[in-house]
Amino acid sequence: MAAAPPTQLLSVLPNDPVPSAFGCARIFLSTALTTPFRTARVLIQLGYEPCPEYASVSFPWCKPGFRRLPLFAYLRAIYREHGSVGLYSGAVSCGLAGVVHSVTKGYAKQSLRDLTGVPLPLPVKEGEFPPLEVLGKEMALDIAAGCVATAVAQPLIVCCNRVIAQLVDGESLYGDAVGLSQLWKEGDLFKGLVPALLCVVAVGATVPLVAAGINYALPPADQLAGPLQPGTAPEAKDQILAQIQKLRGMTVAMGARTLMAKFSYPLGLVSTMMTVNGTQLALGHEPAVPIFEGWWQCAEYNYNYAGFTTRGLMRGSANLFRFYKTPLPPLARVTAE
């Protein structure tokens, strides 16, 4: 029976090639079409709630507590107030940011690879840990390219977040994508960049190690497949092993990224708040939130509000049910009192 091909280190540290024109269009459309979920997450991160918490029971244990609007009810509230235009606020900026980030990271990583002479990583067998030297070089390249791409795309992210934030009071200070000119006048093109870069560094420095550890801990595909029935054709055996290996690779990559996304989420929340803080928007100054002198003060403010919970520094990371045992006023403001 032919052995299944080894797990590629590229699944742990993607090569990030420069996307083609079709790839750019796919990135733009996929990012733009999922804008409603980003709109809800950004508003939740900024501390805005369409209505106060209400008494409810947990699912499925039916324990009494309090609930904020779950994700789809939150989206419905936005639609009632602002229609489809509100749901897709910042769609152009968000889509362009995704394209710019992917293209910039691809060019930056290839340029850095050519400059440093670091070759593409060699395949790593299942159940083996990659050489630390190879892993370290690839991590450094990935972090450097990610920081460059994040910095280049940050103006579009700032514009997108402010377009979403101005929904609350129906303001029109920033246009979608064209709001970059206003950001230039205000000198806020790179607002919130420091925590965004720290998030890139945190993810880039931990995801490959965690993924490599999961790859080392998981049994190889042939062991996961177990004994096959006698008489199974060689082609069928190879196909079964290939499918199991594909599922194993997805488990390695998704498991590592899911764990580290939770780990680095507070930095993303702080970056989002800083992109709006100190502006003329209702969610950018008092009485909604204080004006922060720096991103660390913003992080401290959120931590003092509710700690590392889904109403504090993890706010917006789990929006499906949003059930809590004790009541707590919204961080910024609520529409209906």
Coordinates of C-alpha atoms in Angstrom, one line a residue:
M1 CA 0.0 0.0 0.0
A2 CA 1.4 3.4 -1.0
A3 CA 2.2 5.7 1.9
A4 CA 0.3 8.9 2.3
P5 CA 2.3 12.0 1.5
P6 CA 3.8 13.8 4.5
T7 CA 2.1 16.8 6.1
Q8 CA 3.5 20.0 4.7
L9 CA 5.0 22.6 6.9
L10 CA 3.2 25.0 4.5
S11 CA -0.1 24.1 6.2
V12 CA 1.4 25.4 9.5
L13 CA 3.2 28.4 7.9
P14 CA 1.5 29.2 4.6
N15 CA 3.7 30.6 1.8
D16 CA 1.2 33.3 1.2
P17 CA 1.7 33.7 -2.5
V18 CA 0.5 36.9 -4.2
P19 CA -3.1 36.3 -5.2
S20 CA -4.1 36.4 -8.8
A21 CA -6.8 38.8 -10.1
F22 CA -9.4 36.1 -9.6
G23 CA -8.0 35.5 -6.1
C24 CA -8.3 39.2 -5.3
A25 CA -11.9 39.3 -6.5
R26 CA -12.7 36.3 -4.4
I27 CA -11.1 37.9 -1.3
F28 CA -13.0 41.1 -1.9
L29 CA -16.4 39.4 -2.4
S30 CA -16.0 37.0 0.5
T31 CA -15.0 39.8 2.8
A32 CA -17.6 42.2 1.6
L33 CA -20.4 39.7 1.8
T34 CA -19.7 38.8 5.4
T35 CA -19.6 42.5 6.4
P36 CA -22.9 42.3 8.5
F37 CA -21.1 40.0 10.9
R38 CA -18.2 42.4 11.1
T39 CA -20.6 45.3 11.6
A40 CA -22.2 43.6 14.6
R41 CA -18.8 42.6 16.1
V42 CA -17.3 46.1 15.7
L43 CA -20.3 47.7 17.4
I44 CA -20.2 45.2 20.2
Q45 CA -16.5 45.8 20.6
L46 CA -17.2 49.5 20.8
G47 CA -19.6 48.9 23.6
Y48 CA -22.9 49.7 21.8
E49 CA -26.1 47.8 22.5
P50 CA -29.4 48.4 20.7
C51 CA -31.3 47.6 23.9
P52 CA -30.5 46.9 27.6
E53 CA -29.9 43.5 29.1
Y54 CA -33.1 41.5 29.8
A55 CA -33.9 38.7 32.1
S56 CA -33.6 35.3 30.5
V57 CA -32.6 31.7 31.0
S58 CA -29.6 29.8 29.8
F59 CA -29.8 27.1 27.1
P60 CA -30.1 24.2 27.6
W61 CA -29.9 24.3 31.5
C62 CA -32.7 26.9 31.9
K63 CA -30.7 28.7 34.7
P64 CA -31.9 32.3 35.4
G65 CA -29.7 35.2 34.3
F66 CA -29.5 38.1 31.9
R67 CA -29.0 38.3 28.1
R68 CA -27.8 40.8 25.7
L69 CA -29.1 40.7 22.1
P70 CA -27.7 37.5 20.5
L71 CA -26.0 37.8 17.1
F72 CA -28.9 37.4 14.8
A73 CA -31.2 39.6 17.0
Y74 CA -28.5 42.2 17.0
L75 CA -28.3 42.1 13.2
R76 CA -32.1 42.3 13.0
A77 CA -32.0 45.4 15.2
I78 CA -29.4 47.1 12.9
Y79 CA -31.6 46.2 9.9
R80 CA -34.7 47.7 11.5
E81 CA -32.9 51.0 12.2
H82 CA -30.7 51.3 9.1
G83 CA -31.8 48.7 6.5
S84 CA -29.4 46.8 4.3
V85 CA -27.2 49.8 3.9
G86 CA -26.5 49.7 7.7
L87 CA -25.7 46.0 7.6
Y88 CA -23.2 46.5 4.9
S89 CA -21.6 49.6 6.3
G90 CA -17.9 49.7 5.4
A91 CA -18.2 46.8 3.0
V92 CA -16.0 48.5 0.3
S93 CA -13.3 49.5 2.8
C94 CA -13.4 46.0 4.4
G95 CA -13.1 44.2 1.1
L96 CA -10.3 46.5 -0.1
A97 CA -8.5 46.0 3.2
G98 CA -8.6 42.2 2.7
V99 CA -7.2 42.5 -0.8
V100 CA -4.5 45.0 0.1
H101 CA -3.5 42.8 3.1
S102 CA -3.2 39.6 1.0
V103 CA -1.4 41.2 -1.9
T104 CA 1.0 43.2 0.4
K105 CA 1.8 40.1 2.5
G106 CA 2.5 38.0 -0.6
Y107 CA 4.9 40.6 -2.1
A108 CA 6.5 41.3 1.3
K109 CA 7.1 37.7 2.1
Q110 CA 8.5 36.9 -1.3
S111 CA 10.8 40.0 -1.2
L112 CA 12.0 39.1 2.3
R113 CA 12.6 35.5 1.2
D114 CA 14.7 36.7 -1.7
L115 CA 16.6 39.2 0.4
T116 CA 17.4 36.8 3.2
G117 CA 17.9 33.7 1.1
V118 CA 15.5 31.6 3.2
P119 CA 14.2 28.8 1.0
L120 CA 10.7 27.4 1.1
P121 CA 10.3 25.0 4.1
L122 CA 10.7 21.4 3.4
P123 CA 7.9 18.8 4.1
V124 CA 7.5 17.6 7.7
K125 CA 6.3 14.1 8.3
E126 CA 3.3 13.4 10.4
G127 CA 4.0 13.0 14.0
E128 CA 7.3 14.9 13.7
F129 CA 8.3 18.3 15.0
P130 CA 10.0 20.5 12.4
P131 CA 13.6 21.7 13.0
L132 CA 13.6 24.7 15.3
E133 CA 15.9 26.6 12.9
V134 CA 13.6 26.2 10.0
L135 CA 10.5 27.0 12.1
G136 CA 12.2 30.1 13.6
K137 CA 13.1 31.5 10.2
E138 CA 9.7 30.9 8.8
M139 CA 8.0 32.5 11.8
A140 CA 10.3 35.6 11.5
L141 CA 9.4 35.9 7.8
D142 CA 5.7 35.5 8.5
I143 CA 5.7 38.0 11.3
A144 CA 7.6 40.6 9.3
A145 CA 5.4 40.2 6.2
G146 CA 2.3 40.3 8.4
C147 CA 3.4 43.5 10.1
V148 CA 4.0 45.2 6.8
A149 CA 0.7 44.1 5.4
T150 CA -1.2 45.1 8.5
A151 CA 0.4 48.6 8.5
V152 CA -0.5 49.1 4.8
A153 CA -4.1 48.0 5.2
Q154 CA -4.6 49.8 8.5
P155 CA -6.0 53.1 7.0
L156 CA -8.8 51.1 5.3
I157 CA -9.5 49.3 8.6
V158 CA -9.8 52.6 10.4
C159 CA -12.1 53.9 7.7
C160 CA -14.3 50.8 7.9
N161 CA -14.6 50.9 11.7
R162 CA -15.5 54.6 11.7
V163 CA -18.1 54.1 8.9
I164 CA -19.7 51.4 11.1
A165 CA -19.4 53.5 14.3
Q166 CA -21.2 56.5 12.8
L167 CA -24.3 54.3 12.3
V168 CA -25.3 54.8 15.9
D169 CA -26.3 58.5 15.6
G170 CA -26.7 58.6 11.8
E171 CA -23.5 60.6 11.4
S172 CA -21.9 61.1 8.0
L173 CA -18.4 62.3 8.7
Y174 CA -16.7 59.4 6.9
G175 CA -17.5 57.8 3.5
D176 CA -16.9 54.2 2.7
A177 CA -13.3 54.1 1.3
V178 CA -13.5 57.8 0.3
G179 CA -13.3 58.6 4.0
L180 CA -9.5 58.1 3.7
S181 CA -9.2 61.8 2.8
Q182 CA -10.9 62.8 6.0
L183 CA -8.5 60.5 7.9
W184 CA -5.6 62.2 6.2
K185 CA -6.8 65.6 7.3
E186 CA -7.2 64.4 10.9
G187 CA -3.9 62.5 10.9
D188 CA -5.6 59.3 12.0
L189 CA -4.6 57.0 9.1
F190 CA -2.7 54.6 11.4
K191 CA -4.8 54.9 14.5
G192 CA -4.8 51.7 16.5
L193 CA -1.9 50.3 14.6
V194 CA 0.3 49.4 17.7
P195 CA -2.1 46.8 19.2
A196 CA -2.9 45.5 15.7
L197 CA 0.9 44.9 15.1
L198 CA 1.2 43.3 18.6
C199 CA -1.7 41.0 17.6
V200 CA 0.2 39.9 14.5
V201 CA 3.3 39.3 16.5
A202 CA 1.5 37.3 19.1
V203 CA -0.3 35.1 16.6
G204 CA 2.8 34.7 14.4
A205 CA 4.9 33.7 17.3
T206 CA 2.5 31.1 18.8
V207 CA 0.4 29.6 16.0
P208 CA 3.3 27.7 14.3
L209 CA 4.5 26.3 17.6
V210 CA 1.1 25.2 18.6
A211 CA 0.3 23.7 15.2
A212 CA 3.7 21.9 15.2
G213 CA 2.9 20.6 18.6
I214 CA -0.5 19.3 17.5
N215 CA 1.1 17.7 14.5
Y216 CA 3.6 16.0 16.7
A217 CA 0.9 14.8 19.2
L218 CA -1.6 13.5 16.7
P219 CA -1.1 9.9 15.4
P220 CA -0.2 9.6 11.7
A221 CA -3.0 9.1 9.2
D222 CA -2.4 5.4 8.7
Q223 CA -2.9 4.9 12.5
L224 CA -6.0 7.0 12.5
A225 CA -7.4 5.0 9.7
G226 CA -7.2 1.7 11.7
P227 CA -7.4 -1.7 10.1
L228 CA -9.2 -1.7 6.8
Q229 CA -11.5 -4.5 5.6
P230 CA -9.7 -7.4 3.8
G231 CA -10.0 -7.1 0.0
T232 CA -10.0 -3.3 -0.1
A233 CA -8.6 -2.1 -3.4
P234 CA -5.2 -0.3 -3.2
E235 CA -6.8 2.8 -4.8
A236 CA -9.5 2.9 -2.2
K237 CA -6.9 2.6 0.6
D238 CA -4.9 5.5 -0.8
Q239 CA -8.0 7.6 -1.1
I240 CA -9.1 6.8 2.5
L241 CA -5.6 7.7 3.7
A242 CA -5.6 10.9 1.7
Q243 CA -8.9 12.0 3.1
I244 CA -7.9 11.2 6.7
Q245 CA -4.6 13.1 6.2
K246 CA -6.5 16.1 4.8
L247 CA -8.8 16.1 7.8
R248 CA -5.8 15.7 10.1
G249 CA -4.1 18.7 8.4
M250 CA -7.3 20.8 8.8
T251 CA -7.4 19.8 12.5
V252 CA -3.8 20.9 13.0
A253 CA -4.2 24.3 11.3
M254 CA -7.7 25.2 12.6
G255 CA -7.0 24.0 16.1
A256 CA -3.9 26.2 16.4
R257 CA -5.5 29.2 14.8
T258 CA -8.7 28.9 16.9
L259 CA -6.7 28.7 20.2
M260 CA -4.4 31.6 19.3
A261 CA -7.3 33.7 18.0
K262 CA -8.8 33.6 21.5
F263 CA -5.5 34.3 23.0
S264 CA -4.8 37.4 20.9
Y265 CA -8.4 38.7 20.7
P266 CA -8.0 41.4 23.4
L267 CA -5.4 43.2 21.3
G268 CA -7.8 43.2 18.4
L269 CA -10.6 44.7 20.5
V270 CA -8.3 47.4 21.8
S271 CA -7.2 48.2 18.3
T272 CA -10.8 48.5 17.1
M273 CA -11.6 50.9 20.0
M274 CA -8.6 53.0 19.4
T275 CA -9.5 53.5 15.7
V276 CA -12.6 55.3 16.8
N277 CA -11.6 56.8 20.2
G278 CA -10.9 60.6 20.2
T279 CA -13.1 61.3 17.2
Q280 CA -16.2 63.4 16.8
L281 CA -18.3 60.3 16.6
A282 CA -20.7 59.5 19.4
L283 CA -18.9 56.3 20.3
G284 CA -15.5 58.1 20.2
H285 CA -15.7 60.4 23.2
E286 CA -17.5 61.1 26.5
P287 CA -20.1 60.3 27.7
A288 CA -19.9 57.1 25.8
V289 CA -16.3 56.3 26.6
P290 CA -13.4 58.4 28.0
I291 CA -10.7 59.6 25.6
F292 CA -7.7 57.4 26.1
E293 CA -4.1 58.7 26.0
G294 CA -2.8 55.4 24.6
W295 CA -3.8 51.8 23.8
W296 CA -2.6 50.5 27.1
Q297 CA -5.1 52.8 28.9
C298 CA -7.8 51.5 26.7
A299 CA -6.9 47.9 27.6
E300 CA -6.9 48.8 31.3
Y301 CA -10.3 50.5 31.0
N302 CA -11.8 47.4 29.5
Y303 CA -10.2 45.1 32.0
N304 CA -11.5 47.1 34.9
Y305 CA -15.0 47.0 33.3
A306 CA -15.4 43.2 33.1
G307 CA -11.9 41.6 33.0
F308 CA -11.2 38.8 30.5
T309 CA -14.8 38.0 29.9
T310 CA -17.2 38.3 26.9
R311 CA -18.3 41.7 28.3
G312 CA -14.8 42.9 28.9
L313 CA -11.6 42.3 26.8
M314 CA -13.2 39.3 25.0
R315 CA -16.3 41.4 24.1
G316 CA -17.6 40.4 20.6
S317 CA -15.7 37.0 20.5
A318 CA -18.8 34.9 21.4
N319 CA -22.0 36.6 20.1
L320 CA -24.3 33.6 19.4
F321 CA -26.1 33.5 22.8
R322 CA -24.6 36.3 25.0
F323 CA -26.0 34.9 28.3
Y324 CA -24.6 36.2 31.7
K325 CA -25.4 35.2 35.3
T326 CA -25.3 38.8 36.6
P327 CA -26.4 42.1 35.1
L328 CA -23.9 44.8 33.9
P329 CA -24.6 48.1 32.1
P330 CA -23.2 48.4 28.5
L331 CA -19.7 49.8 28.3
A332 CA -20.5 52.7 26.0
R333 CA -24.2 53.4 25.5
V334 CA -27.6 51.8 24.8
T335 CA -30.2 53.1 22.4
A336 CA -33.4 52.1 24.3
E337 CA -33.3 52.7 28.0

